[in-house]
Amino acid sequence: MSRDFSRSKWPEIKEMIKMNWGRIEEEEIDSLKGQLHLLSEKIQQVYHYSKDRADREMLEFKKELNPKNNTYRF
């Protein structure tokens, strides 16, 4: 689990991942084990996006997680 958010937030974040990237299977999300920096790679694999596009989507997701001060790190 990443230090960037508490374990208690992971179920909520998983749901947000499912809403944003519905083709990513729950087992694949679970395999991230809270390491959100790996999500960009998963987006690239599942959606066949370029690294640049997946990284841009991750930045937007980061803003959704904490819109006030963007303190989450990936």
Short mmCIF file of C-alpha atoms in Angstrom, two decimals:
data_model
loop_
_atom_site.label_atom_id
_atom_site.label_comp_id
_atom_site.label_asym_id
_atom_site.label_seq_id
_atom_site.Cartn_x
_atom_site.Cartn_y
_atom_site.Cartn_z
CA MET A 1 0.00 0.00 0.00
CA SER A 2 1.30 3.38 -0.91
CA ARG A 3 2.18 5.87 1.81
CA ASP A 4 0.28 8.53 -0.11
CA PHE A 5 -3.12 7.64 1.30
CA SER A 6 -4.46 5.56 4.12
CA ARG A 7 -5.51 1.95 3.69
CA SER A 8 -9.03 2.97 4.61
CA LYS A 9 -9.25 5.05 1.42
CA TRP A 10 -8.30 2.17 -0.92
CA PRO A 11 -11.87 0.77 -1.35
CA GLU A 12 -13.10 4.23 -2.34
CA ILE A 13 -10.18 4.73 -4.73
CA LYS A 14 -10.80 1.30 -6.28
CA GLU A 15 -14.38 2.31 -7.04
CA MET A 16 -13.16 5.52 -8.65
CA ILE A 17 -10.73 3.52 -10.80
CA LYS A 18 -13.59 1.26 -11.91
CA MET A 19 -15.73 4.28 -12.79
CA ASN A 20 -12.92 5.91 -14.80
CA TRP A 21 -11.53 2.79 -16.48
CA GLY A 22 -14.27 0.19 -16.56
CA ARG A 23 -12.33 -2.27 -18.71
CA ILE A 24 -9.75 -2.79 -15.99
CA GLU A 25 -10.79 -5.93 -14.12
CA GLU A 26 -11.20 -5.90 -10.36
CA GLU A 27 -8.42 -8.49 -10.02
CA GLU A 28 -6.09 -6.19 -11.95
CA ILE A 29 -6.97 -3.30 -9.64
CA ASP A 30 -6.38 -5.51 -6.62
CA SER A 31 -2.98 -6.50 -8.02
CA LEU A 32 -1.93 -2.85 -7.77
CA LYS A 33 -2.08 -3.22 -3.98
CA GLY A 34 -2.54 0.50 -3.55
CA GLN A 35 0.45 1.40 -5.71
CA LEU A 36 -1.23 3.98 -7.89
CA HIS A 37 1.93 4.72 -9.83
CA LEU A 38 1.36 1.31 -11.48
CA LEU A 39 -2.10 2.33 -12.66
CA SER A 40 -0.72 4.28 -15.63
CA GLU A 41 0.93 1.10 -16.92
CA LYS A 42 -2.32 -0.81 -16.46
CA ILE A 43 -4.24 1.86 -18.40
CA GLN A 44 -1.68 1.57 -21.21
CA GLN A 45 -2.03 -2.22 -21.33
CA VAL A 46 -5.82 -2.43 -21.19
CA TYR A 47 -6.71 0.57 -23.35
CA HIS A 48 -3.66 0.50 -25.65
CA TYR A 49 -2.99 4.16 -24.86
CA SER A 50 0.35 5.84 -25.30
CA LYS A 51 2.35 6.45 -22.14
CA ASP A 52 1.72 10.17 -22.56
CA ARG A 53 -2.05 9.74 -22.73
CA ALA A 54 -2.15 7.35 -19.77
CA ASP A 55 -0.02 9.75 -17.74
CA ARG A 56 -2.36 12.65 -18.59
CA GLU A 57 -5.34 10.58 -17.45
CA MET A 58 -3.49 9.78 -14.22
CA LEU A 59 -2.93 13.50 -13.59
CA GLU A 60 -6.65 14.12 -14.01
CA PHE A 61 -7.41 11.22 -11.69
CA LYS A 62 -5.00 12.65 -9.14
CA LYS A 63 -6.97 15.90 -9.23
CA GLU A 64 -10.19 13.97 -8.61
CA LEU A 65 -8.65 12.31 -5.56
CA ASN A 66 -7.66 15.55 -3.92
CA PRO A 67 -8.87 18.59 -5.84
CA LYS A 68 -7.90 21.12 -3.16
CA ASN A 69 -4.17 20.66 -2.99
CA ASN A 70 -3.14 17.68 -5.14
CA THR A 71 -0.98 16.13 -2.44
CA TYR A 72 -1.19 12.55 -3.71
CA ARG A 73 1.98 11.27 -5.29
CA PHE A 74 2.29 8.48 -7.82
#
